[in-house]
Amino acid sequence: MDIKFHEGDFVENNDGRVGYISAICQCDECCKRGFYEPKIEYTDGSEDYITNISVKNIPLNYKQIGIQKFSAEEHYKNKMLAFELESKIYENKYNELLNLLRKVNSELSEDEFYEKLNVLLKKTRNK
């Protein structure tokens, strides 16, 4: 999810508290991470930060930041799509391995089989 933060942006969290982004951190740690933490000041006087870890859960914790509106439903929909994509990747790898096993029975020597199996396993670990 590509979320843009700007100083002055309106914020409403899921508890109904409203406020605005009062500052965006520019410290060395934020520079190293590549994520600049916005500081939120709520109208009730409390403050909060959106960290590089909590940014992943924005749709669960906020209704709106700036002009960007979020919903938990959209968050779970995106998670489901990512899960389905990952499942297809593993299904393809499983089918590739299964085809390799079928092939070994017919044409590969044992050494060729283990060589191809190692290549396939390395591909699987890298993704």
Tab-separated table of N, CA, C and O in Angstrom:
chain	number	residue	atom	x	y	z
A	1	MET	N	0.849	-1.171	0.000
A	1	MET	CA	0.000	0.000	0.000
A	1	MET	C	0.895	1.234	0.000
A	1	MET	O	1.788	1.366	0.825
A	2	ASP	N	0.665	2.136	-0.929
A	2	ASP	CA	1.458	3.339	-1.071
A	2	ASP	C	0.689	4.503	-0.469
A	2	ASP	O	-0.210	5.066	-1.103
A	3	ILE	N	1.051	4.875	0.757
A	3	ILE	CA	0.338	5.925	1.476
A	3	ILE	C	1.234	7.152	1.539
A	3	ILE	O	2.415	7.060	1.851
A	4	LYS	N	0.670	8.288	1.243
A	4	LYS	CA	1.395	9.560	1.291
A	4	LYS	C	1.012	10.312	2.565
A	4	LYS	O	-0.165	10.397	2.913
A	5	PHE	N	2.021	10.846	3.245
A	5	PHE	CA	1.800	11.633	4.456
A	5	PHE	C	2.315	13.048	4.224
A	5	PHE	O	3.385	13.244	3.659
A	6	HIS	N	1.545	14.014	4.694
A	6	HIS	CA	1.943	15.414	4.587
A	6	HIS	C	1.620	16.118	5.905
A	6	HIS	O	0.584	15.829	6.523
A	7	GLU	N	2.494	17.039	6.303
A	7	GLU	CA	2.186	17.833	7.488
A	7	GLU	C	0.874	18.572	7.252
A	7	GLU	O	0.630	19.091	6.167
A	8	GLY	N	0.038	18.567	8.275
A	8	GLY	CA	-1.259	19.227	8.179
A	8	GLY	C	-2.391	18.313	7.741
A	8	GLY	O	-3.549	18.700	7.808
A	9	ASP	N	-2.072	17.097	7.297
A	9	ASP	CA	-3.121	16.164	6.870
A	9	ASP	C	-4.081	15.868	8.015
A	9	ASP	O	-3.660	15.616	9.150
A	10	PHE	N	-5.361	15.857	7.703
A	10	PHE	CA	-6.402	15.447	8.638
A	10	PHE	C	-6.239	13.955	8.928
A	10	PHE	O	-5.909	13.176	8.043
A	11	VAL	N	-6.471	13.556	10.186
A	11	VAL	CA	-6.383	12.149	10.584
A	11	VAL	C	-7.614	11.793	11.404
A	11	VAL	O	-8.009	12.536	12.300
A	12	GLU	N	-8.220	10.650	11.076
A	12	GLU	CA	-9.272	10.078	11.920
A	12	GLU	C	-8.945	8.609	12.120
A	12	GLU	O	-8.783	7.863	11.158
A	13	ASN	N	-8.785	8.222	13.396
A	13	ASN	CA	-8.500	6.807	13.652
A	13	ASN	C	-9.803	6.040	13.834
A	13	ASN	O	-10.888	6.614	13.820
A	14	ASN	N	-9.695	4.731	13.985
A	14	ASN	CA	-10.895	3.888	14.076
A	14	ASN	C	-11.649	4.055	15.400
A	14	ASN	O	-12.774	3.594	15.518
A	15	ASP	N	-11.021	4.711	16.382
A	15	ASP	CA	-11.716	5.002	17.635
A	15	ASP	C	-12.552	6.274	17.523
A	15	ASP	O	-13.253	6.643	18.466
A	16	GLY	N	-12.433	6.980	16.384
A	16	GLY	CA	-13.183	8.213	16.192
A	16	GLY	C	-12.414	9.462	16.593
A	16	GLY	O	-12.925	10.573	16.453
A	17	ARG	N	-11.199	9.307	17.121
A	17	ARG	CA	-10.404	10.489	17.465
A	17	ARG	C	-9.937	11.160	16.179
A	17	ARG	O	-9.589	10.484	15.215
A	18	VAL	N	-9.925	12.478	16.187
A	18	VAL	CA	-9.480	13.226	15.015
A	18	VAL	C	-8.314	14.126	15.402
A	18	VAL	O	-8.151	14.511	16.555
A	19	GLY	N	-7.519	14.433	14.398
A	19	GLY	CA	-6.367	15.293	14.610
A	19	GLY	C	-5.710	15.589	13.274
A	19	GLY	O	-6.364	15.544	12.229
A	20	TYR	N	-4.418	15.833	13.337
A	20	TYR	CA	-3.693	16.146	12.112
A	20	TYR	C	-2.241	15.700	12.255
A	20	TYR	O	-1.745	15.487	13.364
A	21	ILE	N	-1.547	15.571	11.140
A	21	ILE	CA	-0.122	15.255	11.163
A	21	ILE	C	0.604	16.562	11.445
A	21	ILE	O	0.538	17.505	10.652
A	22	SER	N	1.268	16.614	12.601
A	22	SER	CA	1.929	17.852	13.020
A	22	SER	C	3.376	17.923	12.548
A	22	SER	O	3.928	19.009	12.433
A	23	ALA	N	3.983	16.766	12.291
A	23	ALA	CA	5.381	16.745	11.842
A	23	ALA	C	5.674	15.400	11.198
A	23	ALA	O	4.981	14.410	11.443
A	24	ILE	N	6.702	15.386	10.382
A	24	ILE	CA	7.188	14.139	9.796
A	24	ILE	C	8.669	14.050	10.142
A	24	ILE	O	9.457	14.937	9.788
A	25	CYS	N	9.012	13.004	10.867
A	25	CYS	CA	10.373	12.839	11.378
A	25	CYS	C	11.386	12.771	10.236
A	25	CYS	O	11.138	12.139	9.213
A	26	GLN	N	12.534	13.403	10.442
A	26	GLN	CA	13.614	13.393	9.455
A	26	GLN	C	14.922	12.907	10.094
A	26	GLN	O	16.004	13.207	9.600
A	27	CYS	N	14.823	12.143	11.194
A	27	CYS	CA	16.025	11.705	11.908
A	27	CYS	C	16.837	10.710	11.069
A	27	CYS	O	16.369	10.194	10.055
A	28	ASP	N	18.052	10.429	11.528
A	28	ASP	CA	18.947	9.510	10.813
A	28	ASP	C	18.361	8.109	10.695
A	28	ASP	O	18.516	7.450	9.673
A	29	GLU	N	17.670	7.653	11.754
A	29	GLU	CA	17.069	6.307	11.713
A	29	GLU	C	15.996	6.214	10.632
A	29	GLU	O	15.906	5.235	9.905
A	30	CYS	N	15.157	7.228	10.544
A	30	CYS	CA	14.116	7.249	9.507
A	30	CYS	C	14.755	7.297	8.117
A	30	CYS	O	14.286	6.633	7.189
A	31	CYS	N	15.832	8.080	7.987
A	31	CYS	CA	16.543	8.148	6.700
A	31	CYS	C	17.088	6.785	6.309
A	31	CYS	O	16.977	6.365	5.156
A	32	LYS	N	17.666	6.069	7.278
A	32	LYS	CA	18.222	4.734	7.002
A	32	LYS	C	17.122	3.757	6.569
A	32	LYS	O	17.317	2.961	5.671
A	33	ARG	N	15.973	3.820	7.249
A	33	ARG	CA	14.862	2.910	6.935
A	33	ARG	C	14.166	3.292	5.643
A	33	ARG	O	13.544	2.456	5.003
A	34	GLY	N	14.216	4.568	5.300
A	34	GLY	CA	13.488	5.030	4.124
A	34	GLY	C	12.014	5.261	4.406
A	34	GLY	O	11.206	5.390	3.503
A	35	PHE	N	11.657	5.290	5.682
A	35	PHE	CA	10.281	5.595	6.079
A	35	PHE	C	10.339	6.706	7.120
A	35	PHE	O	10.966	6.568	8.161
A	36	TYR	N	9.684	7.807	6.825
A	36	TYR	CA	9.694	8.971	7.704
A	36	TYR	C	8.400	8.988	8.517
A	36	TYR	O	7.324	9.141	7.963
A	37	GLU	N	8.542	8.775	9.826
A	37	GLU	CA	7.391	8.592	10.704
A	37	GLU	C	6.606	9.892	10.899
A	37	GLU	O	7.153	10.883	11.382
A	38	PRO	N	5.311	9.885	10.556
A	38	PRO	CA	4.486	11.057	10.835
A	38	PRO	C	4.040	11.076	12.300
A	38	PRO	O	3.712	10.041	12.871
A	39	LYS	N	4.068	12.265	12.877
A	39	LYS	CA	3.579	12.466	14.247
A	39	LYS	C	2.163	13.005	14.151
A	39	LYS	O	1.904	13.961	13.419
A	40	ILE	N	1.261	12.388	14.898
A	40	ILE	CA	-0.144	12.796	14.884
A	40	ILE	C	-0.472	13.464	16.214
A	40	ILE	O	-0.165	12.924	17.277
A	41	GLU	N	-1.087	14.632	16.133
A	41	GLU	CA	-1.610	15.310	17.324
A	41	GLU	C	-3.126	15.297	17.225
A	41	GLU	O	-3.695	15.790	16.250
A	42	TYR	N	-3.754	14.696	18.230
A	42	TYR	CA	-5.214	14.610	18.257
A	42	TYR	C	-5.799	15.815	18.991
A	42	TYR	O	-5.132	16.445	19.823
A	43	THR	N	-7.060	16.105	18.700
A	43	THR	CA	-7.724	17.253	19.319
A	43	THR	C	-7.900	17.084	20.823
A	43	THR	O	-8.077	18.072	21.541
A	44	ASP	N	-7.823	15.830	21.316
A	44	ASP	CA	-7.936	15.607	22.769
A	44	ASP	C	-6.610	15.822	23.488
A	44	ASP	O	-6.498	15.608	24.685
A	45	GLY	N	-5.568	16.235	22.748
A	45	GLY	CA	-4.263	16.510	23.355
A	45	GLY	C	-3.288	15.350	23.306
A	45	GLY	O	-2.110	15.512	23.621
A	46	SER	N	-3.745	14.181	22.903
A	46	SER	CA	-2.835	13.028	22.828
A	46	SER	C	-2.048	13.055	21.516
A	46	SER	O	-2.414	13.752	20.565
A	47	GLU	N	-0.960	12.307	21.509
A	47	GLU	CA	-0.096	12.236	20.332
A	47	GLU	C	0.156	10.780	19.980
A	47	GLU	O	0.044	9.899	20.824
A	48	ASP	N	0.530	10.556	18.740
A	48	ASP	CA	0.837	9.209	18.275
A	48	ASP	C	1.802	9.322	17.099
A	48	ASP	O	1.919	10.380	16.486
A	49	TYR	N	2.485	8.237	16.821
A	49	TYR	CA	3.347	8.146	15.645
A	49	TYR	C	2.904	6.957	14.810
A	49	TYR	O	2.441	5.950	15.340
A	50	ILE	N	3.068	7.068	13.517
A	50	ILE	CA	2.900	5.911	12.644
A	50	ILE	C	4.313	5.433	12.334
A	50	ILE	O	5.077	6.140	11.674
A	51	THR	N	4.658	4.269	12.852
A	51	THR	CA	6.012	3.748	12.680
A	51	THR	C	6.113	2.925	11.398
A	51	THR	O	5.102	2.586	10.779
A	52	ASN	N	7.339	2.566	11.054
A	52	ASN	CA	7.539	1.734	9.862
A	52	ASN	C	6.894	0.362	10.028
A	52	ASN	O	6.581	-0.292	9.045
A	53	ILE	N	6.643	-0.069	11.234
A	53	ILE	CA	5.980	-1.356	11.478
A	53	ILE	C	4.463	-1.179	11.452
A	53	ILE	O	3.744	-1.935	10.815
A	54	SER	N	3.973	-0.146	12.121
A	54	SER	CA	2.517	0.039	12.209
A	54	SER	C	1.895	0.526	10.901
A	54	SER	O	0.686	0.416	10.727
A	55	VAL	N	2.716	1.030	9.969
A	55	VAL	CA	2.170	1.511	8.697
A	55	VAL	C	1.469	0.384	7.935
A	55	VAL	O	0.535	0.621	7.178
A	56	LYS	N	1.876	-0.858	8.176
A	56	LYS	CA	1.267	-2.005	7.497
A	56	LYS	C	-0.186	-2.219	7.921
A	56	LYS	O	-0.956	-2.848	7.216
A	57	ASN	N	-0.537	-1.691	9.087
A	57	ASN	CA	-1.894	-1.893	9.620
A	57	ASN	C	-2.753	-0.642	9.567
A	57	ASN	O	-3.757	-0.551	10.269
A	58	ILE	N	-2.387	0.313	8.749
A	58	ILE	CA	-3.155	1.554	8.672
A	58	ILE	C	-4.634	1.308	8.399
A	58	ILE	O	-5.486	1.889	9.071
A	59	PRO	N	-5.006	0.442	7.446
A	59	PRO	CA	-6.442	0.249	7.210
A	59	PRO	C	-7.189	-0.304	8.423
A	59	PRO	O	-8.402	-0.149	8.526
A	60	LEU	N	-6.473	-0.955	9.327
A	60	LEU	CA	-7.124	-1.478	10.534
A	60	LEU	C	-7.219	-0.425	11.626
A	60	LEU	O	-8.060	-0.522	12.514
A	61	ASN	N	-6.337	0.576	11.592
A	61	ASN	CA	-6.251	1.540	12.689
A	61	ASN	C	-6.781	2.939	12.359
A	61	ASN	O	-6.997	3.730	13.260
A	62	TYR	N	-6.940	3.236	11.069
A	62	TYR	CA	-7.351	4.580	10.675
A	62	TYR	C	-8.485	4.532	9.658
A	62	TYR	O	-8.515	3.653	8.806
A	63	LYS	N	-9.370	5.514	9.757
A	63	LYS	CA	-10.425	5.667	8.756
A	63	LYS	C	-9.955	6.556	7.619
A	63	LYS	O	-10.294	6.331	6.464
A	64	GLN	N	-9.150	7.584	7.987
A	64	GLN	CA	-8.715	8.534	6.969
A	64	GLN	C	-7.426	9.219	7.396
A	64	GLN	O	-7.241	9.561	8.561
A	65	ILE	N	-6.551	9.422	6.421
A	65	ILE	CA	-5.366	10.263	6.590
A	65	ILE	C	-5.281	11.121	5.340
A	65	ILE	O	-5.144	10.598	4.229
A	66	GLY	N	-5.378	12.434	5.532
A	66	GLY	CA	-5.417	13.330	4.372
A	66	GLY	C	-6.647	13.014	3.543
A	66	GLY	O	-7.750	12.874	4.063
A	67	ILE	N	-6.478	12.859	2.240
A	67	ILE	CA	-7.609	12.518	1.364
A	67	ILE	C	-7.756	11.015	1.177
A	67	ILE	O	-8.657	10.545	0.499
A	68	GLN	N	-6.839	10.253	1.812
A	68	GLN	CA	-6.851	8.796	1.666
A	68	GLN	C	-7.759	8.176	2.717
A	68	GLN	O	-7.569	8.379	3.906
A	69	LYS	N	-8.756	7.426	2.258
A	69	LYS	CA	-9.687	6.759	3.165
A	69	LYS	C	-9.373	5.268	3.162
A	69	LYS	O	-9.030	4.701	2.138
A	70	PHE	N	-9.533	4.641	4.337
A	70	PHE	CA	-9.185	3.234	4.499
A	70	PHE	C	-10.351	2.466	5.090
A	70	PHE	O	-11.193	3.025	5.772
A	71	SER	N	-10.335	1.167	4.841
A	71	SER	CA	-11.318	0.299	5.486
A	71	SER	C	-10.659	-1.034	5.778
A	71	SER	O	-9.791	-1.494	5.040
A	72	ALA	N	-11.077	-1.646	6.872
A	72	ALA	CA	-10.548	-2.957	7.235
A	72	ALA	C	-10.897	-3.974	6.156
A	72	ALA	O	-10.111	-4.875	5.847
A	73	GLU	N	-12.068	-3.813	5.550
A	73	GLU	CA	-12.495	-4.730	4.486
A	73	GLU	C	-11.490	-4.718	3.327
A	73	GLU	O	-11.101	-5.763	2.810
A	74	GLU	N	-11.055	-3.530	2.932
A	74	GLU	CA	-10.084	-3.399	1.846
A	74	GLU	C	-8.751	-4.036	2.238
A	74	GLU	O	-8.098	-4.697	1.436
A	75	HIS	N	-8.353	-3.834	3.492
A	75	HIS	CA	-7.112	-4.423	4.001
A	75	HIS	C	-7.146	-5.945	3.880
A	75	HIS	O	-6.218	-6.562	3.370
A	76	TYR	N	-8.235	-6.561	4.352
A	76	TYR	CA	-8.335	-8.020	4.301
A	76	TYR	C	-8.477	-8.525	2.868
A	76	TYR	O	-7.972	-9.588	2.533
A	77	LYS	N	-9.132	-7.750	2.023
A	77	LYS	CA	-9.241	-8.116	0.612
A	77	LYS	C	-7.850	-8.166	-0.027
A	77	LYS	O	-7.517	-9.114	-0.740
A	78	ASN	N	-7.019	-7.166	0.250
A	78	ASN	CA	-5.654	-7.145	-0.277
A	78	ASN	C	-4.819	-8.289	0.268
A	78	ASN	O	-4.024	-8.901	-0.449
A	79	LYS	N	-4.992	-8.596	1.551
A	79	LYS	CA	-4.262	-9.721	2.145
A	79	LYS	C	-4.676	-11.043	1.482
A	79	LYS	O	-3.852	-11.903	1.230
A	80	MET	N	-5.950	-11.189	1.201
A	80	MET	CA	-6.456	-12.399	0.560
A	80	MET	C	-5.896	-12.536	-0.845
A	80	MET	O	-5.496	-13.628	-1.269
A	81	LEU	N	-5.848	-11.435	-1.595
A	81	LEU	CA	-5.276	-11.470	-2.942
A	81	LEU	C	-3.800	-11.862	-2.894
A	81	LEU	O	-3.338	-12.653	-3.720
A	82	ALA	N	-3.068	-11.335	-1.925
A	82	ALA	CA	-1.649	-11.684	-1.780
A	82	ALA	C	-1.502	-13.165	-1.435
A	82	ALA	O	-0.629	-13.864	-1.965
A	83	PHE	N	-2.383	-13.675	-0.567
A	83	PHE	CA	-2.349	-15.084	-0.194
A	83	PHE	C	-2.654	-15.974	-1.397
A	83	PHE	O	-1.997	-16.992	-1.615
A	84	GLU	N	-3.634	-15.580	-2.197
A	84	GLU	CA	-3.986	-16.362	-3.387
A	84	GLU	C	-2.827	-16.397	-4.377
A	84	GLU	O	-2.537	-17.438	-4.961
A	85	LEU	N	-2.149	-15.270	-4.555
A	85	LEU	CA	-0.992	-15.217	-5.446
A	85	LEU	C	0.114	-16.128	-4.938
A	85	LEU	O	0.699	-16.898	-5.702
A	86	GLU	N	0.386	-16.064	-3.647
A	86	GLU	CA	1.416	-16.924	-3.063
A	86	GLU	C	1.037	-18.399	-3.215
A	86	GLU	O	1.883	-19.236	-3.519
A	87	SER	N	-0.224	-18.720	-3.039
A	87	SER	CA	-0.684	-20.101	-3.206
A	87	SER	C	-0.448	-20.591	-4.629
A	87	SER	O	-0.015	-21.727	-4.842
A	88	LYS	N	-0.715	-19.742	-5.609
A	88	LYS	CA	-0.495	-20.117	-7.013
A	88	LYS	C	0.983	-20.350	-7.288
A	88	LYS	O	1.337	-21.270	-8.016
A	89	ILE	N	1.837	-19.534	-6.698
A	89	ILE	CA	3.278	-19.707	-6.876
A	89	ILE	C	3.702	-21.070	-6.335
A	89	ILE	O	4.417	-21.822	-7.003
A	90	TYR	N	3.241	-21.400	-5.127
A	90	TYR	CA	3.602	-22.698	-4.546
A	90	TYR	C	2.970	-23.850	-5.318
A	90	TYR	O	3.580	-24.910	-5.467
A	91	GLU	N	1.772	-23.656	-5.835
A	91	GLU	CA	1.136	-24.689	-6.641
A	91	GLU	C	1.953	-24.951	-7.906
A	91	GLU	O	2.177	-26.105	-8.283
A	92	ASN	N	2.437	-23.880	-8.534
A	92	ASN	CA	3.275	-24.040	-9.734
A	92	ASN	C	4.579	-24.764	-9.410
A	92	ASN	O	5.022	-25.623	-10.166
A	93	LYS	N	5.180	-24.436	-8.274
A	93	LYS	CA	6.424	-25.108	-7.870
A	93	LYS	C	6.163	-26.581	-7.564
A	93	LYS	O	6.962	-27.443	-7.907
A	94	TYR	N	5.025	-26.845	-6.924
A	94	TYR	CA	4.655	-28.225	-6.634
A	94	TYR	C	4.482	-29.011	-7.938
A	94	TYR	O	4.983	-30.119	-8.087
A	95	ASN	N	3.768	-28.406	-8.894
A	95	ASN	CA	3.552	-29.076	-10.180
A	95	ASN	C	4.874	-29.298	-10.918
A	95	ASN	O	5.069	-30.333	-11.552
A	96	GLU	N	5.766	-28.333	-10.845
A	96	GLU	CA	7.081	-28.477	-11.478
A	96	GLU	C	7.852	-29.645	-10.854
A	96	GLU	O	8.444	-30.461	-11.548
A	97	LEU	N	7.797	-29.738	-9.537
A	97	LEU	CA	8.468	-30.837	-8.846
A	97	LEU	C	7.813	-32.174	-9.193
A	97	LEU	O	8.506	-33.169	-9.456
A	98	LEU	N	6.504	-32.199	-9.234
A	98	LEU	CA	5.785	-33.419	-9.577
A	98	LEU	C	6.144	-33.878	-10.989
A	98	LEU	O	6.396	-35.067	-11.224
A	99	ASN	N	6.193	-32.940	-11.930
A	99	ASN	CA	6.576	-33.282	-13.303
A	99	ASN	C	8.014	-33.797	-13.362
A	99	ASN	O	8.323	-34.720	-14.108
A	100	LEU	N	8.865	-33.209	-12.554
A	100	LEU	CA	10.253	-33.674	-12.487
A	100	LEU	C	10.319	-35.107	-11.970
A	100	LEU	O	11.046	-35.948	-12.503
A	101	LEU	N	9.526	-35.398	-10.958
A	101	LEU	CA	9.498	-36.761	-10.415
A	101	LEU	C	8.969	-37.761	-11.447
A	101	LEU	O	9.482	-38.878	-11.560
A	102	ARG	N	7.970	-37.346	-12.203
A	102	ARG	CA	7.441	-38.226	-13.258
A	102	ARG	C	8.500	-38.473	-14.328
A	102	ARG	O	8.636	-39.579	-14.838
A	103	LYS	N	9.215	-37.401	-14.648
A	103	LYS	CA	10.251	-37.489	-15.666
A	103	LYS	C	11.380	-38.418	-15.242
A	103	LYS	O	11.947	-39.149	-16.055
A	104	VAL	N	11.713	-38.385	-13.962
A	104	VAL	CA	12.835	-39.192	-13.460
A	104	VAL	C	12.572	-40.673	-13.682
A	104	VAL	O	13.486	-41.452	-13.938
A	105	ASN	N	11.308	-41.037	-13.587
A	105	ASN	CA	10.968	-42.438	-13.797
A	105	ASN	C	11.193	-42.873	-15.243
A	105	ASN	O	11.377	-44.052	-15.514
A	106	SER	N	11.161	-41.913	-16.137
A	106	SER	CA	11.245	-42.299	-17.539
A	106	SER	C	12.566	-41.986	-18.206
A	106	SER	O	13.027	-42.751	-19.030
A	107	GLU	N	13.205	-40.881	-17.877
A	107	GLU	CA	14.358	-40.517	-18.695
A	107	GLU	C	15.592	-40.019	-17.959
A	107	GLU	O	16.674	-40.043	-18.515
A	108	LEU	N	15.476	-39.525	-16.726
A	108	LEU	CA	16.639	-38.973	-16.047
A	108	LEU	C	17.422	-40.046	-15.294
A	108	LEU	O	16.836	-40.949	-14.716
A	109	SER	N	18.734	-39.865	-15.305
A	109	SER	CA	19.548	-40.713	-14.435
A	109	SER	C	19.375	-40.190	-13.016
A	109	SER	O	18.883	-39.080	-12.794
A	110	GLU	N	19.792	-40.942	-12.058
A	110	GLU	CA	19.648	-40.527	-10.666
A	110	GLU	C	20.422	-39.228	-10.406
A	110	GLU	O	19.935	-38.326	-9.739
A	111	ASP	N	21.622	-39.103	-10.948
A	111	ASP	CA	22.426	-37.888	-10.769
A	111	ASP	C	21.731	-36.665	-11.376
A	111	ASP	O	21.700	-35.588	-10.776
A	112	GLU	N	21.177	-36.821	-12.565
A	112	GLU	CA	20.479	-35.715	-13.218
A	112	GLU	C	19.263	-35.296	-12.394
A	112	GLU	O	18.963	-34.111	-12.256
A	113	PHE	N	18.571	-36.284	-11.854
A	113	PHE	CA	17.406	-35.995	-11.025
A	113	PHE	C	17.789	-35.135	-9.828
A	113	PHE	O	17.163	-34.104	-9.566
A	114	TYR	N	18.821	-35.545	-9.085
A	114	TYR	CA	19.214	-34.802	-7.891
A	114	TYR	C	19.758	-33.417	-8.232
A	114	TYR	O	19.539	-32.451	-7.502
A	115	GLU	N	20.408	-33.310	-9.359
A	115	GLU	CA	20.890	-31.999	-9.802
A	115	GLU	C	19.707	-31.064	-10.069
A	115	GLU	O	19.671	-29.926	-9.607
A	116	LYS	N	18.718	-31.548	-10.815
A	116	LYS	CA	17.539	-30.732	-11.110
A	116	LYS	C	16.723	-30.452	-9.849
A	116	LYS	O	16.176	-29.365	-9.683
A	117	LEU	N	16.655	-31.406	-8.955
A	117	LEU	CA	15.946	-31.209	-7.698
A	117	LEU	C	16.615	-30.117	-6.870
A	117	LEU	O	15.940	-29.249	-6.315
A	118	ASN	N	17.938	-30.120	-6.804
A	118	ASN	CA	18.655	-29.079	-6.057
A	118	ASN	C	18.421	-27.700	-6.660
A	118	ASN	O	18.240	-26.725	-5.933
A	119	VAL	N	18.412	-27.608	-7.978
A	119	VAL	CA	18.135	-26.332	-8.638
A	119	VAL	C	16.737	-25.855	-8.271
A	119	VAL	O	16.527	-24.680	-7.931
A	120	LEU	N	15.771	-26.748	-8.324
A	120	LEU	CA	14.396	-26.397	-7.998
A	120	LEU	C	14.270	-25.964	-6.537
A	120	LEU	O	13.604	-24.970	-6.234
A	121	LEU	N	14.907	-26.662	-5.635
A	121	LEU	CA	14.850	-26.304	-4.220
A	121	LEU	C	15.483	-24.943	-3.953
A	121	LEU	O	15.000	-24.160	-3.146
A	122	LYS	N	16.585	-24.634	-4.651
A	122	LYS	CA	17.215	-23.334	-4.491
A	122	LYS	C	16.285	-22.227	-4.972
A	122	LYS	O	16.167	-21.182	-4.339
A	123	LYS	N	15.582	-22.461	-6.084
A	123	LYS	CA	14.611	-21.474	-6.578
A	123	LYS	C	13.517	-21.244	-5.538
A	123	LYS	O	13.102	-20.115	-5.292
A	124	THR	N	13.058	-22.319	-4.935
A	124	THR	CA	11.975	-22.245	-3.962
A	124	THR	C	12.398	-21.453	-2.739
A	124	THR	O	11.650	-20.652	-2.218
A	125	ARG	N	13.623	-21.658	-2.274
A	125	ARG	CA	14.105	-20.955	-1.084
A	125	ARG	C	14.317	-19.466	-1.341
A	125	ARG	O	14.210	-18.670	-0.439
A	126	ASN	N	14.614	-19.112	-2.576
A	126	ASN	CA	14.891	-17.706	-2.903
A	126	ASN	C	13.646	-16.876	-3.097
A	126	ASN	O	13.733	-15.674	-3.282
A	127	LYS	N	12.476	-17.482	-3.082
A	127	LYS	CA	11.244	-16.710	-3.313
A	127	LYS	C	10.348	-16.742	-2.129
A	127	LYS	O	10.364	-17.454	-1.282
